[in-house]
């Protein structure tokens, strides 16, 4: 060891290693002595110290530092120690008499106040061997210590926590007044070393050499240890039987003379033996070989289970062992053996106690397991809720969602957890009960306890149903709540985002114009729908659906007056009753269609034109048309079934029932019923052309006859086209509208064409510039006209010669034409560099010029800045 030891191993370079380096100690172990001394203060008062096993000299350095000047410090080690001021060192083996002589010669008549021992045998051998050598080394150091220590002196030694430890401590305590074991902080936790500080040396006149004889000290220990081990193994035998799950490995090897792994005993030994439990713990098999034992096989208690158990004891569990012991007791009773002997009682008692303890343990374990599971479940749920929340926050940060979504998810999470929330089921139930709505009256005094129990069961069942109903109601409530919140959110967005309307409009236009605008033409619409029966019918169907869902909001007049948010809310809540009002809806739809086009704001221009044709002028009874149309609509759309045709008919004849259902434009992007949309689409396309690559691609494909109109229409029947939208929340529909749409392929040519269009648009002058130019032109014309008028006046003047007149007219015309002339450019030349300080025209400058100081530019800019700042200040 010593200086040969490398200090590069992992963990070596800890803080004490660095501190030792910093403070010039030769070994980090120096801090162990510092800390020990800090605790026991033995160095300061010491005049003579012997350090056994001192290399490389860390402890010697500490001793030299903390001990008074002129103290005697002697260091011994197997390896030579580099000189340390005021320290005498020599190389010797502390277990040899030569070392003792050297120390003697060094100290002369002096007695040491402190003997230090930090010895460690050279590593390399097995740990057990090291430990033993360490203990031996400790004992050797103690031998030297007792020889050289003054009365009351201190012996500090390092001991490994091994089986020898207690014996060593016992020996120390025989020789010292105070013996304390301590582990200084600088001693690594992973190290088995511990320091024993023995103070107040008793200095007995005669010390029994056995105290210092390793053979004697550690022999006793090994004897006692083996005795203890035997005790343990005896105990273990019982433990093996009653707690087979906690089997321990056999570390002691096999018994003397027993070299077989397999052991079997006769059943008689087990039945008649005094220690059946120990037997069960040690043997593999119980055999029935003698006549008597074979007879026992016929004993009624010797079941097949018992036989199987006897066959292989090593695989048995606690229950099996208990069964064997019970079988033994029964058999002993049968045999007339003294079954009530103290022995058996004890065994049974032991078994029972163990069983009780085991059962308690089992219950405890089960309880702990359930608790752990519940905790884990809660943790998982919490984590899930947190994840959802985090995700929602992220989505919100990315502007993908509204803040109220978080609340929803939280609520959902709590719903899943069954924790308290505003819709707490338990609370609701309690409230219901209070209101007298309870399904079973548990408080009834007539009901006996048994009835109570059965009622409790049925109540539980009902509770489950209640819970489900309640849950469904709760979910519906939450959805309605969410709808309301979403609407409120949209309102807020509208307020906050000035461009929201533009965006919304653009989105609608986009849908209208780009997806199908290029296909439909107003003239051929009907034809197409008749021929193909596809898109228009689909649109119509959509219209029905939307119309119906819209109408559901308008079931009562008061509802129409309400804002859209609560109406949506109610729509959710009244979802169940939607079917009942289907007939009414169909009626209203038809009523709306047959309303006088002039009086209906929503009726399209196309429809107005259609109805204003002469052919309708002679129609006396519009109701017939209504009925016909209703039938046809019903044929086409099976969804709008009228459950009460009579009532419907009655209402159809009653004009007073005809009320225009206000069609609110609530931003429902799925509403395609608007009749004049085609016109709007065509107008937009005429005005702006096609604006997306998809539309352009479709247009080009049509023009190039790559696709027929029918193909395009057929393409419209895809998974995106006929989704039922009923009952879906508006936020979901909006989201779907944004993302759930067909990915129409685009061509490079279409993109190029669109780009060219955009470039042309970019190249066009902006309105302001064009207006300024026009203004300038107009002013010039006005000026010219004025000049011409004056010139005419000049011509008519009599008292002017012709020459004068010509001169005057030329002057006027020059003035009148001057507006068209460009102002001559004045070049600004900065007076710096070659132009600095020159007089006259600067070199290389032609035409009009003006010389400016470079400072002037800066000053002008500064002036402008100041003015700007002043203006701002005034404004505020
Ligand atoms: C941990 S080191 C001591 C470190 C010392 N306390 C210091 O602070 O520098 C243990 C020392 O014990 C020494 N040693 C082991 N067996 C020895 C023996 N039988 N006699 C003398 N020294 C021995 C080793 O050579 C080694 O240097």
Short mmCIF file of C-alpha atoms in Angstrom, two decimals, residues 48-439:
data_model
loop_
_atom_site.label_atom_id
_atom_site.label_comp_id
_atom_site.label_asym_id
_atom_site.label_seq_id
_atom_site.Cartn_x
_atom_site.Cartn_y
_atom_site.Cartn_z
CA UNK A 48 4.46 11.30 22.55
CA UNK A 49 2.66 9.45 19.78
CA UNK A 50 3.40 6.16 18.08
CA UNK A 51 1.76 5.62 14.70
CA UNK A 52 1.75 1.97 13.75
CA UNK A 53 1.29 1.29 10.03
CA UNK A 54 1.88 4.92 9.21
CA UNK A 55 2.86 4.99 5.53
CA UNK A 56 2.62 7.15 3.53
CA UNK A 57 2.41 9.42 6.56
CA UNK A 58 -0.91 11.24 6.47
CA UNK A 59 -1.62 10.59 10.12
CA UNK A 60 1.93 11.53 11.02
CA UNK A 61 1.44 14.87 9.30
CA UNK A 62 -1.74 15.44 11.26
CA UNK A 63 -0.06 14.46 14.50
CA UNK A 64 2.81 16.79 13.75
CA UNK A 65 0.38 19.59 13.07
CA UNK A 66 -1.94 19.15 16.05
CA UNK A 67 0.53 18.08 18.73
CA UNK A 68 2.54 20.54 20.74
CA UNK A 69 5.95 21.51 19.44
CA UNK A 70 8.80 19.26 20.58
CA UNK A 71 6.46 16.28 20.91
CA UNK A 72 7.83 12.88 20.04
CA UNK A 73 6.24 11.35 17.03
CA UNK A 74 7.27 7.91 15.85
CA UNK A 75 5.98 6.27 12.70
CA UNK A 76 6.37 2.63 11.68
CA UNK A 77 5.32 0.86 8.53
CA UNK A 78 6.33 -2.02 6.37
CA UNK A 79 7.24 0.48 3.71
CA UNK A 80 9.60 3.37 4.29
CA UNK A 81 7.96 6.72 4.97
CA UNK A 82 9.29 9.87 3.36
CA UNK A 83 10.73 12.15 6.02
CA UNK A 84 8.36 14.45 7.85
CA UNK A 85 9.69 17.28 10.00
CA UNK A 86 9.78 16.47 13.73
CA UNK A 87 8.80 12.86 13.01
CA UNK A 88 10.97 9.78 13.43
CA UNK A 89 10.06 6.96 11.06
CA UNK A 90 11.36 3.52 10.33
CA UNK A 91 10.31 0.52 8.34
CA UNK A 92 9.32 -2.58 10.23
CA UNK A 93 6.62 -5.20 10.57
CA UNK A 94 4.60 -4.36 13.63
CA UNK A 95 4.01 -8.02 14.37
CA UNK A 96 7.72 -8.63 14.91
CA UNK A 97 9.86 -8.17 18.03
CA UNK A 98 12.29 -6.20 15.91
CA UNK A 99 9.69 -3.47 15.50
CA UNK A 100 9.17 -3.47 19.26
CA UNK A 101 12.88 -3.03 19.84
CA UNK A 102 13.11 -0.21 17.34
CA UNK A 103 10.29 1.65 19.03
CA UNK A 104 11.86 1.02 22.40
CA UNK A 105 15.16 2.43 21.22
CA UNK A 106 13.41 5.42 19.75
CA UNK A 107 11.34 6.24 22.85
CA UNK A 108 13.95 5.35 25.40
CA UNK A 109 12.15 5.72 28.73
CA UNK A 110 9.28 7.68 27.36
CA UNK A 111 5.78 6.39 27.47
CA UNK A 112 3.41 7.19 24.65
CA UNK A 113 0.28 9.20 25.31
CA UNK A 114 -1.34 8.02 22.14
CA UNK A 115 -0.85 4.93 20.00
CA UNK A 116 -2.40 5.11 16.58
CA UNK A 117 -3.09 2.17 14.36
CA UNK A 118 -4.51 2.53 10.87
CA UNK A 119 -3.04 -0.68 9.59
CA UNK A 120 -4.53 -2.62 6.78
CA UNK A 121 -3.08 -5.80 5.48
CA UNK A 122 -2.04 -5.67 1.89
CA UNK A 123 -5.01 -6.35 -0.25
CA UNK A 124 -5.24 -9.04 -2.84
CA UNK A 125 -6.42 -11.97 -0.82
CA UNK A 126 -10.03 -12.86 -0.19
CA UNK A 127 -12.00 -10.49 2.02
CA UNK A 128 -12.43 -13.03 4.76
CA UNK A 129 -8.69 -13.53 4.84
CA UNK A 130 -8.11 -9.78 4.87
CA UNK A 131 -10.54 -9.34 7.69
CA UNK A 132 -8.88 -11.94 9.76
CA UNK A 133 -5.43 -10.46 9.18
CA UNK A 134 -6.79 -7.06 10.06
CA UNK A 135 -8.08 -8.36 13.37
CA UNK A 136 -4.77 -10.02 13.98
CA UNK A 137 -2.97 -6.81 13.09
CA UNK A 138 -5.22 -4.94 15.49
CA UNK A 139 -4.35 -7.34 18.24
CA UNK A 140 -0.65 -6.96 17.45
CA UNK A 141 -0.96 -3.20 17.56
CA UNK A 142 -2.78 -3.52 20.86
CA UNK A 143 0.10 -5.61 22.13
CA UNK A 144 2.53 -2.80 21.28
CA UNK A 145 0.14 -0.20 22.62
CA UNK A 146 -0.20 -1.81 26.04
CA UNK A 147 3.57 -2.04 26.19
CA UNK A 148 4.29 1.59 25.33
CA UNK A 149 1.17 3.46 26.48
CA UNK A 150 1.28 5.55 29.60
CA UNK A 151 -1.51 5.09 32.12
CA UNK A 152 -4.57 6.97 30.94
CA UNK A 153 -3.25 6.93 27.40
CA UNK A 154 -5.33 6.55 24.23
CA UNK A 155 -5.27 3.80 21.68
CA UNK A 156 -6.93 4.49 18.35
CA UNK A 157 -7.31 1.57 16.00
CA UNK A 158 -9.08 0.64 12.84
CA UNK A 159 -11.22 -2.49 12.97
CA UNK A 160 -13.23 -4.18 10.28
CA UNK A 161 -16.77 -5.01 11.19
CA UNK A 162 -16.36 -8.74 11.06
CA UNK A 163 -17.12 -11.65 13.32
CA UNK A 164 -14.02 -10.73 15.35
CA UNK A 165 -15.29 -7.29 16.10
CA UNK A 166 -17.09 -8.07 19.36
CA UNK A 167 -14.22 -10.05 20.71
CA UNK A 168 -11.85 -7.23 19.99
CA UNK A 169 -14.11 -4.75 21.69
CA UNK A 170 -14.36 -7.04 24.67
CA UNK A 171 -10.60 -7.24 24.91
CA UNK A 172 -10.28 -3.44 24.59
CA UNK A 173 -12.79 -2.92 27.32
CA UNK A 174 -10.73 -5.11 29.63
CA UNK A 175 -7.74 -2.82 29.20
CA UNK A 176 -9.25 0.65 28.78
CA UNK A 177 -11.64 2.68 30.83
CA UNK A 178 -13.62 3.98 27.84
CA UNK A 179 -14.01 2.20 24.55
CA UNK A 180 -15.96 3.83 21.76
CA UNK A 181 -16.39 2.79 18.17
CA UNK A 182 -16.95 5.54 15.64
CA UNK A 183 -16.90 6.08 11.94
CA UNK A 184 -15.61 9.48 10.91
CA UNK A 185 -17.41 11.12 8.01
CA UNK A 186 -14.36 10.84 5.79
CA UNK A 187 -14.48 7.07 6.07
CA UNK A 188 -16.37 5.80 3.09
CA UNK A 189 -19.71 4.22 3.83
CA UNK A 190 -18.89 1.36 1.54
CA UNK A 191 -15.90 0.53 3.67
CA UNK A 192 -16.34 -2.00 6.48
CA UNK A 193 -13.79 -0.14 8.55
CA UNK A 194 -14.66 1.41 11.87
CA UNK A 195 -12.43 3.21 14.32
CA UNK A 196 -12.28 2.27 17.93
CA UNK A 197 -11.04 4.90 20.31
CA UNK A 198 -9.87 3.32 23.58
CA UNK A 199 -9.19 5.93 26.21
CA UNK A 200 -8.04 5.87 29.75
CA UNK A 201 -5.59 3.02 29.56
CA UNK A 202 -5.79 1.06 32.81
CA UNK A 203 -2.14 -0.02 32.63
CA UNK A 204 -2.56 -3.22 34.64
CA UNK A 205 0.61 -4.55 36.08
CA UNK A 206 0.09 -7.91 34.61
CA UNK A 207 -1.83 -8.64 31.44
CA UNK A 208 -2.87 -12.18 30.68
CA UNK A 209 -1.13 -13.02 27.37
CA UNK A 210 -4.35 -14.71 26.24
CA UNK A 211 -5.88 -11.23 25.79
CA UNK A 212 -3.35 -10.52 23.13
CA UNK A 213 -3.19 -13.92 21.54
CA UNK A 214 -5.14 -14.03 18.30
CA UNK A 215 -5.54 -17.76 18.50
CA UNK A 216 -7.11 -17.45 21.87
CA UNK A 217 -9.25 -14.41 21.24
CA UNK A 218 -10.57 -15.47 17.85
CA UNK A 219 -10.79 -19.18 18.72
CA UNK A 220 -13.33 -18.41 21.37
CA UNK A 221 -15.14 -16.35 18.92
CA UNK A 222 -15.24 -19.05 16.32
CA UNK A 223 -16.40 -21.53 18.91
CA UNK A 224 -19.14 -19.23 20.07
CA UNK A 225 -19.94 -18.29 16.55
CA UNK A 226 -20.38 -21.87 15.52
CA UNK A 227 -22.46 -22.43 18.62
CA UNK A 228 -24.58 -19.47 17.69
CA UNK A 229 -24.75 -20.73 14.18
CA UNK A 230 -25.93 -24.05 15.40
CA UNK A 231 -28.59 -22.31 17.35
CA UNK A 232 -29.54 -20.43 14.32
CA UNK A 233 -29.68 -23.50 12.20
CA UNK A 234 -31.86 -25.14 14.79
CA UNK A 235 -34.11 -22.14 14.69
CA UNK A 236 -33.94 -22.18 10.95
CA UNK A 237 -35.24 -25.67 10.91
CA UNK A 238 -38.42 -24.41 12.51
CA UNK A 239 -38.47 -21.43 10.23
CA UNK A 240 -38.07 -23.73 7.27
CA UNK A 241 -41.12 -25.64 8.31
CA UNK A 242 -43.42 -22.78 9.19
CA UNK A 243 -42.11 -20.25 6.76
CA UNK A 244 -40.92 -22.31 3.84
CA UNK A 245 -41.18 -19.27 1.61
CA UNK A 246 -38.25 -17.72 3.44
CA UNK A 247 -35.82 -20.53 2.94
CA UNK A 248 -32.23 -19.68 3.56
CA UNK A 249 -29.30 -20.96 1.71
CA UNK A 250 -27.17 -23.41 3.56
CA UNK A 251 -23.93 -21.57 3.94
CA UNK A 252 -22.30 -23.82 6.47
CA UNK A 253 -21.82 -26.70 4.10
CA UNK A 254 -22.90 -30.23 4.99
CA UNK A 255 -22.76 -31.93 8.31
CA UNK A 256 -19.71 -34.00 9.06
CA UNK A 257 -19.94 -37.38 7.44
CA UNK A 258 -23.11 -36.45 5.63
CA UNK A 259 -22.28 -36.20 1.98
CA UNK A 260 -25.70 -36.95 0.50
CA UNK A 261 -28.22 -34.38 -0.52
CA UNK A 262 -31.25 -36.66 -0.19
CA UNK A 263 -32.53 -37.72 3.21
CA UNK A 264 -35.41 -40.01 4.03
CA UNK A 265 -36.80 -41.21 7.37
CA UNK A 266 -39.33 -43.76 8.30
CA UNK A 267 -42.82 -42.57 9.23
CA UNK A 268 -42.35 -44.07 12.68
CA UNK A 269 -39.53 -41.66 13.37
CA UNK A 270 -41.82 -38.79 12.52
CA UNK A 271 -44.82 -40.12 14.44
CA UNK A 272 -42.93 -41.23 17.49
CA UNK A 273 -40.10 -38.73 17.42
CA UNK A 274 -39.86 -35.88 19.92
CA UNK A 275 -39.14 -33.11 17.43
CA UNK A 276 -41.31 -33.65 14.37
CA UNK A 277 -40.97 -30.06 13.24
CA UNK A 278 -37.19 -30.23 13.08
CA UNK A 279 -37.51 -33.49 11.22
CA UNK A 280 -39.84 -32.00 8.65
CA UNK A 281 -37.34 -29.21 8.11
CA UNK A 282 -34.42 -31.49 7.46
CA UNK A 283 -35.59 -34.54 5.54
CA UNK A 284 -36.77 -34.97 1.98
CA UNK A 285 -39.09 -37.88 2.31
CA UNK A 286 -41.06 -39.88 4.89
CA UNK A 287 -41.25 -43.52 3.90
CA UNK A 288 -43.52 -46.35 4.99
CA UNK A 289 -41.26 -49.38 4.94
CA UNK A 290 -41.86 -51.32 8.14
CA UNK A 291 -44.99 -53.40 8.70
CA UNK A 292 -46.27 -50.91 11.24
CA UNK A 293 -45.67 -48.00 8.92
CA UNK A 294 -47.44 -49.79 6.06
CA UNK A 295 -50.43 -50.26 8.32
CA UNK A 296 -50.55 -46.54 8.87
CA UNK A 297 -51.15 -46.16 5.18
CA UNK A 298 -54.61 -47.64 5.74
CA UNK A 299 -55.41 -45.25 8.55
CA UNK A 300 -58.30 -43.07 7.48
CA UNK A 301 -56.36 -39.93 8.26
CA UNK A 302 -53.65 -40.97 5.83
CA UNK A 303 -55.20 -39.39 2.81
CA UNK A 304 -53.68 -39.34 -0.62
CA UNK A 305 -52.65 -35.75 0.10
CA UNK A 306 -50.73 -36.86 3.19
CA UNK A 307 -49.06 -39.60 1.21
CA UNK A 308 -48.12 -37.17 -1.51
CA UNK A 309 -46.83 -34.74 1.10
CA UNK A 310 -44.68 -37.47 2.66
CA UNK A 311 -43.27 -38.22 -0.74
CA UNK A 312 -41.46 -34.91 -1.19
CA UNK A 313 -41.21 -32.64 1.83
CA UNK A 314 -39.04 -30.10 0.06
CA UNK A 315 -41.83 -28.91 -2.15
CA UNK A 316 -44.38 -28.46 0.62
CA UNK A 317 -45.93 -25.25 1.75
CA UNK A 318 -46.98 -24.17 5.20
CA UNK A 319 -50.45 -25.72 4.88
CA UNK A 320 -49.01 -29.06 3.87
CA UNK A 321 -46.70 -29.11 6.87
CA UNK A 322 -49.61 -28.29 9.14
CA UNK A 323 -51.60 -31.11 7.60
CA UNK A 324 -48.74 -33.50 8.31
CA UNK A 325 -48.53 -32.39 11.91
CA UNK A 326 -52.28 -32.82 12.34
CA UNK A 327 -52.04 -36.24 10.75
CA UNK A 328 -49.26 -37.13 13.19
CA UNK A 329 -51.36 -35.99 16.16
CA UNK A 330 -54.38 -37.99 14.97
CA UNK A 331 -52.28 -41.05 14.39
CA UNK A 332 -50.66 -40.78 17.78
CA UNK A 333 -54.12 -40.58 19.32
CA UNK A 334 -55.19 -43.59 17.32
CA UNK A 335 -52.12 -45.49 18.42
CA UNK A 336 -52.84 -44.67 22.02
CA UNK A 337 -49.64 -42.77 22.41
CA UNK A 338 -49.65 -39.98 24.90
CA UNK A 339 -50.98 -37.32 22.62
CA UNK A 340 -51.52 -34.87 25.43
CA UNK A 341 -47.87 -34.74 26.25
CA UNK A 342 -46.32 -31.44 26.94
CA UNK A 343 -44.22 -31.86 23.85
CA UNK A 344 -47.11 -32.12 21.48
CA UNK A 345 -48.91 -29.28 23.18
CA UNK A 346 -45.90 -27.19 22.72
CA UNK A 347 -45.64 -28.12 19.08
CA UNK A 348 -49.29 -27.41 18.49
CA UNK A 349 -48.94 -24.19 20.37
CA UNK A 350 -45.96 -23.23 18.32
CA UNK A 351 -47.83 -24.13 15.19
CA UNK A 352 -50.89 -22.14 16.26
CA UNK A 353 -48.91 -19.13 17.33
CA UNK A 354 -46.99 -19.26 14.12
CA UNK A 355 -50.23 -19.64 12.22
CA UNK A 356 -51.79 -16.67 13.98
CA UNK A 357 -48.75 -14.62 13.37
CA UNK A 358 -48.73 -15.79 9.79
CA UNK A 359 -52.37 -14.96 9.31
CA UNK A 360 -51.86 -11.57 10.81
CA UNK A 361 -48.88 -11.12 8.61
CA UNK A 362 -50.90 -12.22 5.63
CA UNK A 363 -53.69 -9.80 6.45
CA UNK A 364 -51.18 -7.08 6.96
CA UNK A 365 -49.47 -7.93 3.71
CA UNK A 366 -52.77 -8.05 1.88
CA UNK A 367 -53.74 -4.73 3.40
CA UNK A 368 -50.47 -3.19 2.39
CA UNK A 369 -50.79 -4.61 -1.09
CA UNK A 370 -54.28 -3.16 -1.49
CA UNK A 371 -53.10 0.17 -0.17
CA UNK A 372 -50.16 0.15 -2.54
CA UNK A 373 -52.42 -0.72 -5.44
CA UNK A 374 -54.84 2.06 -4.56
CA UNK A 375 -51.98 4.50 -4.23
CA UNK A 376 -50.58 3.40 -7.57
CA UNK A 377 -54.00 3.74 -9.16
CA UNK A 378 -54.43 7.21 -7.75
CA UNK A 379 -50.99 8.14 -8.90
CA UNK A 380 -51.69 6.87 -12.38
CA UNK A 381 -54.96 8.74 -12.54
CA UNK A 382 -53.31 11.91 -11.29
CA UNK A 383 -50.52 11.55 -13.80
CA UNK A 384 -53.04 10.98 -16.55
CA UNK A 385 -54.99 14.06 -15.51
CA UNK A 386 -51.80 16.05 -15.40
CA UNK A 387 -50.79 14.79 -18.81
CA UNK A 388 -54.14 15.76 -20.23
CA UNK A 389 -53.85 19.14 -18.64
CA UNK A 390 -50.34 19.63 -19.95
CA UNK A 391 -51.41 18.57 -23.40
CA UNK A 392 -54.33 20.95 -23.30
CA UNK A 393 -52.07 23.77 -22.19
CA UNK A 394 -49.70 22.98 -25.00
CA UNK A 395 -52.53 22.91 -27.46
CA UNK A 396 -53.72 26.19 -26.11
CA UNK A 397 -50.27 27.68 -26.40
CA UNK A 398 -50.21 26.53 -29.98
CA UNK A 399 -53.62 28.16 -30.34
CA UNK A 400 -55.12 24.81 -31.17
CA UNK A 401 -57.69 24.96 -28.44
CA UNK A 402 -59.62 27.18 -26.11
CA UNK A 403 -58.75 27.58 -22.43
CA UNK A 404 -62.01 25.99 -21.35
CA UNK A 405 -60.89 22.67 -22.82
CA UNK A 406 -58.56 22.31 -19.90
CA UNK A 407 -61.40 22.71 -17.51
CA UNK A 408 -63.30 20.08 -19.42
CA UNK A 409 -60.51 17.61 -19.32
CA UNK A 410 -60.02 18.22 -15.68
CA UNK A 411 -63.64 17.65 -15.09
CA UNK A 412 -63.50 14.53 -17.18
CA UNK A 413 -60.57 13.31 -15.21
CA UNK A 414 -62.34 13.90 -11.98
CA UNK A 415 -65.35 12.21 -13.43
CA UNK A 416 -63.27 9.18 -14.18
CA UNK A 417 -61.82 9.25 -10.74
CA UNK A 418 -65.10 9.72 -9.07
CA UNK A 419 -63.68 12.58 -7.10
CA UNK A 420 -65.62 15.55 -5.89
CA UNK A 421 -66.74 17.90 -8.53
CA UNK A 422 -69.68 20.05 -9.29
CA UNK A 423 -71.63 17.02 -10.50
CA UNK A 424 -70.68 14.83 -7.62
CA UNK A 425 -72.87 11.74 -7.84
CA UNK A 426 -72.97 11.13 -4.15
CA UNK A 427 -74.02 14.68 -3.47
CA UNK A 428 -76.66 14.55 -6.12
CA UNK A 429 -78.04 11.40 -4.68
CA UNK A 430 -78.08 12.88 -1.21
CA UNK A 431 -79.87 15.89 -2.50
CA UNK A 432 -82.42 13.72 -4.25
CA UNK A 433 -82.96 11.77 -1.12
CA UNK A 434 -83.50 14.92 0.84
CA UNK A 435 -86.09 16.01 -1.63
CA UNK A 436 -87.98 12.82 -1.00
CA UNK A 437 -87.08 11.20 -4.28
CA UNK A 438 -85.34 8.29 -2.78
CA UNK A 439 -86.11 4.97 -4.37
#
